[in-house]
């Protein structure tokens, strides 16, 4: 029996529903097929986002602040909908079906956007918004036709991102030392695929948008995603599918409802008197934090169903392990909250920084760099940082500290520091740009100032993302309960979402407070009349304050993990599956 268990993965099945054979399923090949979807998703979403602001300003003739908010709202919605995708994956569809369905939705969205950007009747008459003040803005119908495909794409992105990383880690068994070591490298390589998709988006795709046509570029996105879906489906027989443990959102609400209903009951001093029905090998030790939740595990009259079965009503009585799972999720929240501001600074790299680039000298010999391609330095910083960390820092750190690299919280801290310096650099560069604009005339379409002055801000924030993205992904997946990993991935992605929404909120507030009747202020309609340096300075101050708050939360955080398994578990479902197979 032990030999059979070693040949199969305890908590995973194959496509037939039989216990997953360790040698025939999982590993790097299926994981690569899965992250191929993520590469194409990044190609599509970032290819649209990084150059969308130039389309909104240059083609639809919207003010730069309004255009920036449209981009950040689009990106925020993409990541916010990951919570919906995670709920559907955990409760109904499973990760495999969720990825396939939502990838198809994104394919539809990019195809629709390709058609809409091709039709001339869906844009206002051509006009240069910097040199002319009489450009006609897009009307309500034209804006509606742009919003439609953007939010179809956002829906698709949310479903994909909620499940891709989790389904990728499902291909490695945490109980096997060799596969657990492989999983440690999966996060870096997963992010490498993410960055590769972004690199293609900000170089090849942006160039095609500007020089060949947006409809052709968006059509390529649609075709590439369709191809990735076909490749993804080819791995169906090789994937490992984790057995669903039900919706974690429902489990969390059950604990909260039971605790609230028993709020007047006296808590037992002896934790062993609290209700527990989990197997001994998978129990989570009781902790004293958030003791008000422990009342959900107090046994009271009427907690058990009046039937042959002696199972308790989960809305009235929850096990200690279920309560501790909710506590684990609550411990993540302070770290979650203090990482939001990073993504607010990140949002500036694909909005105002691109608008800055559009006013600067971008010629490189006879080649003119598209403004939307400036984030290539951002992606280059990510790739260089990942390679430096993977090949130099990790081996040295292992020799010195005996650990394979920085902890997830240390990586997040480094990312927050780098982004703070990135915003300070952006403020200094903008001071220089505005001084040149004042000297040569604020209506000048292209200022005699090299666009390469923007490299420091892209490089610092890009290096910060390399650390914070891998740190957050690692933190939220490894520090969450076993049955809540998809939800915790969605929780991580909501930090990106809220970062973009906070950016939109800050832009609206700053424009309202500093603006005037003639449209001037920190975020004036014409960027050459604005004070973007002050806005970047504000973000620098907020980032510094946030970093201090993160340090406090990181010191407070105490990880709580389930007991180490002493032997392979065989669930009831797994047993019936083995008999069936």
Coordinates of C-alpha atoms in Angstrom, one line a residue:
X1 CA 0.0 0.0 0.0
X2 CA 2.9 2.4 0.9
X3 CA 4.5 1.7 -2.5
X4 CA 1.2 2.5 -4.3
X5 CA 0.9 5.7 -2.4
X6 CA 4.4 6.7 -3.4
X7 CA 3.4 6.2 -7.0
X8 CA 0.4 8.4 -6.8
X9 CA -0.3 11.9 -5.4
X10 CA -2.4 11.8 -2.3
X11 CA -4.6 14.9 -2.9
X12 CA -4.8 15.0 -6.8
X13 CA -6.5 13.0 -9.5
X14 CA -6.0 12.7 -13.2
X15 CA -8.4 13.6 -16.0
X16 CA -10.4 10.4 -15.4
X17 CA -10.8 11.1 -11.7
X18 CA -8.4 8.4 -10.7
X19 CA -5.5 9.0 -8.2
X20 CA -2.8 10.9 -10.2
X21 CA 0.1 8.8 -11.2
X22 CA 3.3 10.6 -10.1
X23 CA 5.3 9.6 -13.2
X24 CA 2.6 10.3 -15.8
X25 CA 1.2 13.5 -14.5
X26 CA 2.5 16.8 -13.3
X27 CA 5.9 18.3 -13.4
X28 CA 7.5 21.0 -15.6
X29 CA 6.0 20.0 -18.9
X30 CA 2.3 20.5 -17.9
X31 CA 3.3 23.6 -15.8
X32 CA 4.9 25.1 -19.0
X33 CA 1.7 24.4 -21.0
X34 CA -0.3 26.2 -18.3
X35 CA 1.9 29.3 -18.0
X36 CA 1.8 29.6 -21.8
X37 CA -1.8 30.9 -21.3
X38 CA -0.4 33.5 -18.8
X39 CA 2.2 34.6 -21.4
X40 CA -0.5 35.3 -24.0
X41 CA -2.8 36.9 -21.4
X42 CA 0.1 39.4 -20.5
X43 CA 0.7 40.0 -24.2
X44 CA -2.9 41.0 -24.7
X45 CA -3.7 42.9 -21.5
X46 CA -0.4 44.8 -21.3
X47 CA -0.3 45.3 -25.0
X48 CA -3.6 47.1 -24.7
X49 CA -2.9 48.9 -21.4
X50 CA 0.6 50.4 -22.0
X51 CA -0.5 52.1 -25.3
X52 CA -4.1 52.7 -24.5
X53 CA -3.5 56.1 -23.0
X54 CA -1.9 57.3 -26.3
X55 CA -5.0 56.1 -28.2
X56 CA -7.4 57.8 -25.8
X57 CA -5.4 61.1 -26.0
X58 CA -4.3 61.0 -29.6
X59 CA -7.2 59.4 -31.4
X60 CA -10.2 60.0 -29.1
X61 CA -8.9 63.4 -27.9
X62 CA -9.5 62.9 -24.2
X63 CA -7.6 64.8 -21.5
X64 CA -4.5 63.1 -20.1
X65 CA -5.9 62.7 -16.6
X66 CA -9.2 61.2 -17.8
X67 CA -7.3 58.9 -20.1
X68 CA -5.0 57.7 -17.2
X69 CA -8.1 57.0 -15.1
X70 CA -9.7 54.9 -17.9
X71 CA -6.5 52.8 -18.1
X72 CA -6.2 52.3 -14.4
X73 CA -9.9 51.5 -14.0
X74 CA -9.6 48.9 -16.8
X75 CA -6.5 47.3 -15.2
X76 CA -8.1 47.5 -11.7
X77 CA -11.2 45.7 -13.0
X78 CA -9.0 43.0 -14.6
X79 CA -7.5 42.1 -11.2
X80 CA -10.7 42.7 -9.2
X81 CA -12.6 40.1 -11.3
X82 CA -10.0 37.6 -10.2
X83 CA -12.0 37.1 -7.0
X84 CA -15.0 36.1 -9.2
X85 CA -12.8 33.7 -11.1
X86 CA -11.4 32.2 -7.9
X87 CA -14.9 31.7 -6.5
X88 CA -16.1 30.0 -9.6
X89 CA -13.0 27.8 -9.7
X90 CA -13.3 26.7 -6.1
X91 CA -17.1 26.3 -6.0
X92 CA -18.2 25.0 -9.5
X93 CA -15.8 24.8 -12.4
X94 CA -12.3 23.9 -11.1
X95 CA -9.2 25.6 -12.2
X96 CA -8.8 23.7 -15.5
X97 CA -12.3 24.7 -16.8
X98 CA -12.0 28.2 -15.4
X99 CA -8.8 28.8 -17.4
X100 CA -10.3 27.4 -20.6
X101 CA -13.6 29.3 -20.4
X102 CA -12.1 32.7 -19.4
X103 CA -9.3 32.5 -21.9
X104 CA -12.0 32.1 -24.6
X105 CA -13.7 35.1 -23.3
X106 CA -10.5 37.2 -23.5
X107 CA -10.0 35.9 -27.1
X108 CA -13.5 37.3 -27.9
X109 CA -12.7 40.6 -26.3
X110 CA -9.5 41.2 -28.2
X111 CA -11.1 40.2 -31.4
X112 CA -13.9 42.7 -30.8
X113 CA -11.5 45.4 -30.0
X114 CA -9.6 44.8 -33.2
X115 CA -12.8 45.3 -35.2
X116 CA -13.8 48.5 -33.3
X117 CA -10.5 50.2 -33.7
X118 CA -10.6 49.6 -37.4
X119 CA -13.9 51.4 -38.1
X120 CA -13.3 55.1 -38.7
X121 CA -16.9 56.1 -37.7
X122 CA -16.0 55.1 -34.1
X123 CA -13.4 57.8 -33.7
X124 CA -13.7 61.6 -33.8
X125 CA -12.0 63.6 -36.7
X126 CA -8.1 63.5 -36.6
X127 CA -6.4 66.3 -34.7
X128 CA -3.2 66.8 -32.6
X129 CA -4.2 67.4 -29.0
X130 CA -1.0 69.0 -27.9
X131 CA -0.6 71.5 -30.7
X132 CA -4.4 72.3 -31.1
X133 CA -6.9 73.3 -28.5
X134 CA -10.0 72.6 -30.7
X135 CA -9.9 68.8 -31.0
X136 CA -13.3 67.2 -30.9
X137 CA -13.6 64.5 -28.2
X138 CA -15.2 61.1 -28.7
X139 CA -18.9 61.1 -28.0
X140 CA -20.8 58.8 -25.7
X141 CA -21.5 56.1 -28.3
X142 CA -17.9 56.0 -29.4
X143 CA -16.7 55.7 -25.8
X144 CA -19.2 53.0 -25.1
X145 CA -17.9 50.9 -28.1
X146 CA -14.4 51.1 -26.6
X147 CA -15.6 50.2 -23.1
X148 CA -17.4 47.1 -24.3
X149 CA -14.4 45.0 -25.5
X150 CA -12.2 46.4 -22.7
X151 CA -14.4 45.0 -20.0
X152 CA -14.9 41.7 -21.9
X153 CA -11.1 41.4 -21.8
X154 CA -11.1 42.4 -18.1
X155 CA -13.5 39.6 -17.4
X156 CA -11.4 37.1 -19.2
X157 CA -8.2 38.3 -17.5
X158 CA -9.8 38.0 -14.1
X159 CA -10.7 34.4 -14.6
X160 CA -7.4 33.4 -16.1
X161 CA -5.2 35.1 -13.4
X162 CA -7.2 33.7 -10.5
X163 CA -6.4 30.1 -11.5
X164 CA -3.2 29.9 -13.7
X165 CA -0.6 30.2 -10.9
X166 CA -2.6 27.9 -8.6
X167 CA -3.1 25.3 -11.3
X168 CA 0.6 25.5 -12.1
X169 CA 1.6 24.8 -8.5
X170 CA -0.9 21.9 -8.5
X171 CA 1.5 20.1 -10.8
X172 CA 4.0 19.8 -8.0
X173 CA 3.5 17.7 -4.8
X174 CA 4.4 19.6 -1.6
X175 CA 4.8 16.3 0.2
X176 CA 7.6 15.2 -2.1
X177 CA 10.9 16.8 -1.3
X178 CA 12.1 16.9 -5.0
X179 CA 8.9 18.4 -6.3
X180 CA 8.7 20.8 -3.4
X181 CA 12.1 22.1 -4.4
X182 CA 10.9 22.5 -8.0
X183 CA 7.9 24.5 -6.8
X184 CA 10.3 27.0 -5.1
X185 CA 11.7 27.8 -8.6
X186 CA 8.2 27.8 -10.2
X187 CA 7.3 31.2 -8.9
X188 CA 10.4 32.8 -10.4
X189 CA 9.9 31.1 -13.7
X190 CA 6.2 31.8 -13.7
X191 CA 7.0 35.5 -13.3
X192 CA 9.6 35.1 -16.1
X193 CA 6.8 34.0 -18.5
X194 CA 4.7 37.0 -17.2
X195 CA 7.5 39.4 -17.9
X196 CA 8.2 37.8 -21.4
X197 CA 4.6 38.4 -22.4
X198 CA 4.9 42.0 -21.2
X199 CA 8.2 42.4 -23.1
X200 CA 6.6 41.3 -26.3
X201 CA 3.6 43.6 -25.6
X202 CA 5.7 46.8 -25.0
X203 CA 8.0 46.2 -28.0
X204 CA 6.6 44.2 -30.9
X205 CA 2.9 44.8 -30.2
X206 CA 3.2 48.5 -29.5
X207 CA 5.3 49.0 -32.6
X208 CA 2.6 47.2 -34.7
X209 CA -0.1 49.3 -33.1
X210 CA 1.8 52.6 -34.1
X211 CA 3.3 51.6 -37.4
X212 CA 0.9 49.0 -38.9
X213 CA -2.4 49.5 -37.1
X214 CA -4.1 48.8 -33.8
X215 CA -6.6 46.4 -35.4
X216 CA -3.8 44.2 -36.7
X217 CA -2.0 44.2 -33.3
X218 CA -5.2 43.3 -31.4
X219 CA -6.0 40.7 -34.0
X220 CA -2.6 39.1 -33.3
X221 CA -3.5 39.0 -29.6
X222 CA -6.7 37.2 -30.3
X223 CA -5.0 34.6 -32.5
X224 CA -2.2 34.0 -30.0
X225 CA -4.6 33.4 -27.2
X226 CA -6.7 31.0 -29.3
X227 CA -3.4 29.1 -30.1
X228 CA -2.5 29.1 -26.4
X229 CA -5.9 27.6 -25.6
X230 CA -5.4 24.7 -28.1
X231 CA -1.9 24.1 -26.6
X232 CA -3.3 24.2 -23.1
X233 CA -6.0 21.6 -24.0
X234 CA -3.3 19.3 -25.4
X235 CA -2.0 18.8 -21.9
X236 CA -5.4 17.6 -20.5
X237 CA -4.1 14.0 -19.9
X238 CA -0.9 15.2 -18.2
X239 CA -2.4 17.6 -15.7
X240 CA -3.0 16.9 -12.0
X241 CA -6.3 18.1 -10.7
X242 CA -6.6 18.9 -7.0
X243 CA -9.8 17.6 -5.3
X244 CA -12.1 20.5 -4.6
X245 CA -12.7 21.3 -0.9
X246 CA -15.7 23.6 -1.5
X247 CA -15.9 27.3 -1.6
X248 CA -13.5 29.0 0.9
X249 CA -15.7 32.1 0.9
X250 CA -18.6 29.9 2.2
X251 CA -16.3 28.4 4.9
X252 CA -15.2 31.9 6.0
X253 CA -18.8 33.1 6.3
X254 CA -19.8 29.9 8.2
X255 CA -17.2 30.7 10.9
X256 CA -18.2 34.3 11.1
X257 CA -21.9 33.6 11.4
X258 CA -21.3 30.9 14.0
X259 CA -19.0 33.2 16.0
X260 CA -21.5 36.1 15.9
X261 CA -24.4 33.9 16.9
X262 CA -22.4 32.7 19.9
X263 CA -20.9 36.0 20.8
X264 CA -22.6 36.1 24.2
X265 CA -21.3 32.6 25.2
X266 CA -18.3 32.3 27.5
X267 CA -15.2 31.1 25.9
X268 CA -13.6 27.9 27.3
X269 CA -10.2 28.4 28.9
X270 CA -9.2 24.9 27.9
X271 CA -8.9 24.9 24.1
X272 CA -9.1 21.0 24.0
X273 CA -12.8 21.4 24.9
X274 CA -13.5 23.2 21.6
X275 CA -15.0 21.1 18.8
X276 CA -12.6 19.4 16.4
X277 CA -13.5 16.8 13.7
X278 CA -10.5 17.1 11.3
X279 CA -8.1 14.2 10.9
X280 CA -5.2 14.4 13.3
X281 CA -2.6 14.6 10.5
X282 CA -4.3 17.7 8.9
X283 CA -5.3 19.6 12.0
X284 CA -4.1 23.2 12.7
X285 CA -3.0 24.0 16.2
X286 CA -5.2 26.4 18.2
X287 CA -3.8 30.0 18.5
X288 CA -4.8 32.8 20.8
X289 CA -5.1 35.5 18.2
X290 CA -8.7 36.6 17.2
X291 CA -10.2 34.7 20.1
X292 CA -13.7 36.0 19.3
X293 CA -13.7 33.5 16.3
X294 CA -13.0 30.6 18.7
X295 CA -16.7 30.9 19.9
X296 CA -17.6 29.3 16.5
X297 CA -16.1 26.0 17.9
X298 CA -18.1 26.0 21.2
X299 CA -20.5 23.1 21.3
X300 CA -24.1 24.2 22.1
X301 CA -27.6 22.7 22.0
X302 CA -29.0 22.5 18.5
X303 CA -25.6 22.5 16.8
X304 CA -26.0 19.0 15.4
X305 CA -28.5 18.0 12.7
X306 CA -31.5 16.0 13.7
X307 CA -30.9 13.1 11.5
X308 CA -29.1 9.7 11.4
X309 CA -25.9 11.5 10.7
X310 CA -24.2 13.2 13.6
X311 CA -22.6 15.9 11.5
X312 CA -22.9 19.4 12.9
X313 CA -24.7 22.3 11.2
X314 CA -21.6 24.2 9.7
X315 CA -23.4 27.5 10.1
X316 CA -23.7 26.8 13.9
X317 CA -20.6 24.9 14.8
X318 CA -17.2 24.9 13.1
X319 CA -14.1 22.9 14.0
X320 CA -11.0 24.4 15.5
X321 CA -9.1 23.7 12.2
X322 CA -11.8 25.6 10.2
X323 CA -11.6 28.5 12.6
X324 CA -7.8 28.6 12.4
X325 CA -8.0 28.6 8.6
X326 CA -10.0 31.8 8.8
X327 CA -7.5 33.2 11.3
X328 CA -4.7 32.4 8.8
X329 CA -6.5 34.5 6.2
X330 CA -7.1 37.3 8.6
X331 CA -3.3 37.4 9.4
X332 CA -2.7 38.0 5.7
X333 CA -4.8 41.2 5.6
X334 CA -2.3 43.7 7.1
X335 CA 0.4 42.6 4.7
X336 CA -2.2 42.7 1.9
X337 CA -3.2 46.3 2.8
X338 CA 0.3 47.6 2.9
X339 CA 1.2 46.3 -0.6
X340 CA -1.6 48.2 -2.4
X341 CA 0.4 51.4 -2.7
X342 CA 3.1 49.8 -4.7
X343 CA 0.6 49.1 -7.5
X344 CA -0.5 52.7 -7.3
X345 CA 3.1 53.7 -8.2
X346 CA 3.2 51.0 -10.9
X347 CA 0.1 52.5 -12.5
X348 CA 2.0 55.7 -13.2
X349 CA 4.4 53.7 -15.4
X350 CA 1.7 52.8 -17.9
X351 CA -0.2 56.1 -17.8
X352 CA 1.5 59.4 -17.0
X353 CA 5.0 58.2 -17.7
X354 CA 3.8 57.2 -21.2
X355 CA 2.3 60.6 -21.6
X356 CA 5.6 62.2 -20.6
X357 CA 7.4 60.1 -23.2
X358 CA 5.0 61.2 -25.9
X359 CA 6.2 64.9 -25.4
X360 CA 9.9 64.0 -25.5
X361 CA 12.5 63.3 -28.2
X362 CA 12.3 59.6 -29.0
X363 CA 14.4 59.3 -32.1
X364 CA 17.2 56.7 -32.2
X365 CA 18.9 57.3 -35.5
X366 CA 16.2 57.0 -38.2
X367 CA 14.0 55.0 -35.9
X368 CA 11.4 56.7 -33.7
X369 CA 10.6 54.8 -30.4
X370 CA 6.8 54.5 -29.8
X371 CA 5.9 56.2 -26.5
X372 CA 4.0 53.1 -25.4
X373 CA 7.3 51.1 -25.8
X374 CA 9.1 52.9 -23.0
X375 CA 7.9 50.3 -20.5
X376 CA 10.5 48.0 -22.2
X377 CA 13.0 49.4 -19.8
X378 CA 10.6 48.5 -17.0
X379 CA 10.4 44.9 -18.3
X380 CA 14.2 44.8 -18.9
X381 CA 14.7 45.8 -15.2
X382 CA 12.4 42.9 -14.2
X383 CA 14.3 40.4 -16.3
X384 CA 17.7 41.6 -15.2
X385 CA 16.7 41.6 -11.5
X386 CA 15.2 38.1 -11.7
X387 CA 18.4 36.8 -13.4
X388 CA 20.6 38.5 -10.9
X389 CA 18.6 37.2 -8.0
X390 CA 18.3 33.7 -9.4
X391 CA 21.9 33.2 -10.4
X392 CA 23.8 35.3 -7.9
X393 CA 21.8 36.3 -4.8
X394 CA 20.1 32.9 -4.2
X395 CA 23.3 30.8 -4.2
X396 CA 25.2 33.3 -2.1
X397 CA 22.3 33.7 0.4
X398 CA 22.1 29.9 0.7
X399 CA 25.8 29.6 1.5
X400 CA 25.6 32.4 4.0
X401 CA 22.2 31.9 5.7
X402 CA 21.4 28.4 4.6
X403 CA 18.1 29.6 3.0
X404 CA 17.3 29.6 -0.8
X405 CA 17.1 33.4 -1.1
X406 CA 15.2 36.1 0.7
X407 CA 11.9 35.3 2.5
X408 CA 8.7 36.4 0.9
X409 CA 8.4 39.4 3.3
X410 CA 11.9 40.5 2.7
X411 CA 11.3 40.5 -1.1
X412 CA 8.2 42.6 -0.6
X413 CA 10.1 45.1 1.6
X414 CA 12.8 45.5 -1.1
X415 CA 10.1 46.1 -3.7
X416 CA 8.5 48.8 -1.6
X417 CA 11.8 50.6 -1.1
X418 CA 12.7 50.5 -4.8
X419 CA 9.3 51.9 -5.8
X420 CA 9.7 54.7 -3.4
X421 CA 13.0 55.7 -4.9
X422 CA 11.4 55.3 -8.4
X423 CA 8.8 57.9 -7.6
X424 CA 11.4 60.3 -6.3
X425 CA 13.4 59.9 -9.5
X426 CA 10.2 60.5 -11.5
X427 CA 9.6 63.7 -9.7
X428 CA 13.1 65.0 -10.4
X429 CA 12.9 64.1 -14.1
X430 CA 9.6 65.9 -14.4
X431 CA 11.0 69.0 -12.9
X432 CA 13.6 69.0 -15.7
X433 CA 11.0 68.3 -18.4
X434 CA 8.8 71.2 -17.2
X435 CA 11.7 73.6 -17.2
X436 CA 12.5 72.7 -20.8
X437 CA 8.8 73.0 -21.8
X438 CA 8.7 76.5 -20.2
X439 CA 11.9 77.6 -22.0
X440 CA 10.8 76.5 -25.5
X441 CA 7.1 77.0 -25.3
X442 CA 4.5 74.8 -23.6
X443 CA 2.6 74.2 -26.9
X444 CA 5.7 72.5 -28.5
X445 CA 4.6 69.0 -29.6
X446 CA 8.1 67.5 -29.1
X447 CA 10.4 68.9 -26.5
X448 CA 14.2 68.9 -27.1
X449 CA 14.8 66.5 -24.3
X450 CA 15.8 62.8 -24.5
X451 CA 13.2 60.3 -23.5
X452 CA 16.0 58.2 -22.0
X453 CA 15.8 60.5 -18.9
X454 CA 12.7 58.4 -17.9
X455 CA 14.8 55.2 -17.7
X456 CA 15.6 55.5 -13.9
X457 CA 12.0 55.6 -12.9
X458 CA 11.1 52.7 -15.1
X459 CA 14.1 50.7 -13.9
X460 CA 13.6 51.3 -10.2
X461 CA 9.9 50.5 -10.2
X462 CA 10.5 47.5 -12.5
X463 CA 13.1 46.0 -10.2
X464 CA 10.7 46.6 -7.4
X465 CA 8.0 44.6 -9.2
X466 CA 10.4 41.7 -9.7
X467 CA 10.8 41.4 -5.9
X468 CA 7.3 42.3 -4.8
X469 CA 5.4 40.2 -7.3
X470 CA 7.3 37.0 -6.6
X471 CA 7.2 37.8 -2.9
X472 CA 3.5 38.5 -2.8
X473 CA 2.6 35.4 -4.9
X474 CA 4.8 33.2 -2.7
X475 CA 3.4 34.7 0.5
X476 CA -0.2 34.5 -0.3
X477 CA 0.0 30.9 -1.7
X478 CA 2.3 29.4 0.9
X479 CA 0.8 31.2 3.9
X480 CA -2.8 30.4 3.2
X481 CA -4.7 27.3 4.2
X482 CA -4.6 24.3 1.8
X483 CA -8.2 24.7 0.6
X484 CA -8.0 28.5 0.2
X485 CA -5.0 28.9 -2.2
X486 CA -7.1 30.0 -5.2
X487 CA -8.9 32.5 -3.0
X488 CA -5.6 33.8 -1.6
X489 CA -4.3 34.2 -5.2
X490 CA -7.3 36.3 -5.9
X491 CA -6.6 38.2 -2.7
X492 CA -3.1 38.9 -3.9
X493 CA -4.4 40.1 -7.3
X494 CA -6.9 42.5 -5.6
X495 CA -3.8 44.4 -4.3
X496 CA -3.1 45.1 -8.0
X497 CA -6.7 46.0 -8.5
X498 CA -7.0 48.4 -5.6
X499 CA -3.6 49.9 -6.5
X500 CA -5.0 51.0 -9.8
X501 CA -8.3 52.2 -8.3
X502 CA -6.4 54.1 -5.6
X503 CA -4.4 55.7 -8.5
X504 CA -7.7 56.7 -10.2
X505 CA -9.0 58.1 -6.8
X506 CA -5.8 60.1 -6.2
X507 CA -5.9 61.5 -9.7
X508 CA -9.6 62.6 -9.2
X509 CA -8.9 64.1 -5.8
X510 CA -5.7 65.9 -6.9
X511 CA -7.4 67.3 -10.0
X512 CA -10.3 68.5 -8.0
X513 CA -8.2 70.1 -5.3
X514 CA -5.5 71.7 -7.4
X515 CA -7.4 72.3 -10.6
X516 CA -9.2 75.5 -11.7
X517 CA -11.9 76.7 -14.1
X518 CA -9.4 76.9 -17.0
X519 CA -8.3 73.3 -16.6
X520 CA -4.9 74.0 -15.0
X521 CA -3.5 72.4 -11.8
X522 CA -1.2 69.6 -11.0
X523 CA -2.9 67.4 -13.6
X524 CA -3.8 69.9 -16.3
X525 CA -5.4 68.6 -19.5
X526 CA -2.1 69.5 -21.4
X527 CA 0.7 67.9 -19.5
X528 CA 3.1 70.7 -20.3
X529 CA 1.0 73.0 -18.2
X530 CA 0.7 70.5 -15.3
X531 CA 2.7 70.0 -12.2
X532 CA 3.2 66.2 -12.5
X533 CA 6.3 66.6 -10.4
X534 CA 4.2 67.5 -7.4
X535 CA 1.9 64.5 -8.0
X536 CA 5.0 62.2 -8.1
X537 CA 6.3 63.8 -4.9
X538 CA 3.0 63.1 -3.2
X539 CA 3.3 59.4 -4.2
X540 CA 6.9 59.3 -2.9
X541 CA 5.7 60.5 0.5
X542 CA 2.8 58.1 0.6
X543 CA 5.1 55.2 -0.4
X544 CA 7.5 56.1 2.4
X545 CA 4.7 56.2 5.0
X546 CA 3.4 52.9 3.6
X547 CA 6.8 51.2 3.9
X548 CA 6.9 52.1 7.7
X549 CA 3.4 50.6 8.1
X550 CA 4.5 47.4 6.2
X551 CA 7.5 47.0 8.6
X552 CA 5.1 47.2 11.6
X553 CA 2.8 44.6 10.0
X554 CA 5.7 42.3 9.0
X555 CA 7.0 42.3 12.6
X556 CA 3.5 41.6 13.9
X557 CA 2.8 38.7 11.5
X558 CA 3.2 35.2 12.9
X559 CA 2.9 32.4 10.4
X560 CA 0.7 29.4 11.4
X561 CA 1.0 26.2 9.4
X562 CA -0.8 22.9 9.5
X563 CA 1.0 20.1 11.2
X564 CA 3.5 18.2 9.0
X565 CA 1.9 15.1 7.6
X566 CA 3.4 11.9 9.2
X567 CA 2.1 9.7 6.4
X568 CA 0.3 10.1 3.1
X569 CA -3.4 10.8 3.5
X570 CA -6.0 8.8 1.6
X571 CA -9.3 10.6 1.4
X572 CA -12.6 8.9 1.0
X573 CA -12.9 10.4 -2.5
X574 CA -9.4 9.1 -3.3
X575 CA -10.3 5.6 -2.0
X576 CA -13.4 5.4 -4.1
X577 CA -11.5 6.7 -7.1
X578 CA -8.9 4.0 -6.7
X579 CA -11.6 1.3 -6.6
X580 CA -13.3 2.8 -9.6
X581 CA -10.0 2.9 -11.5

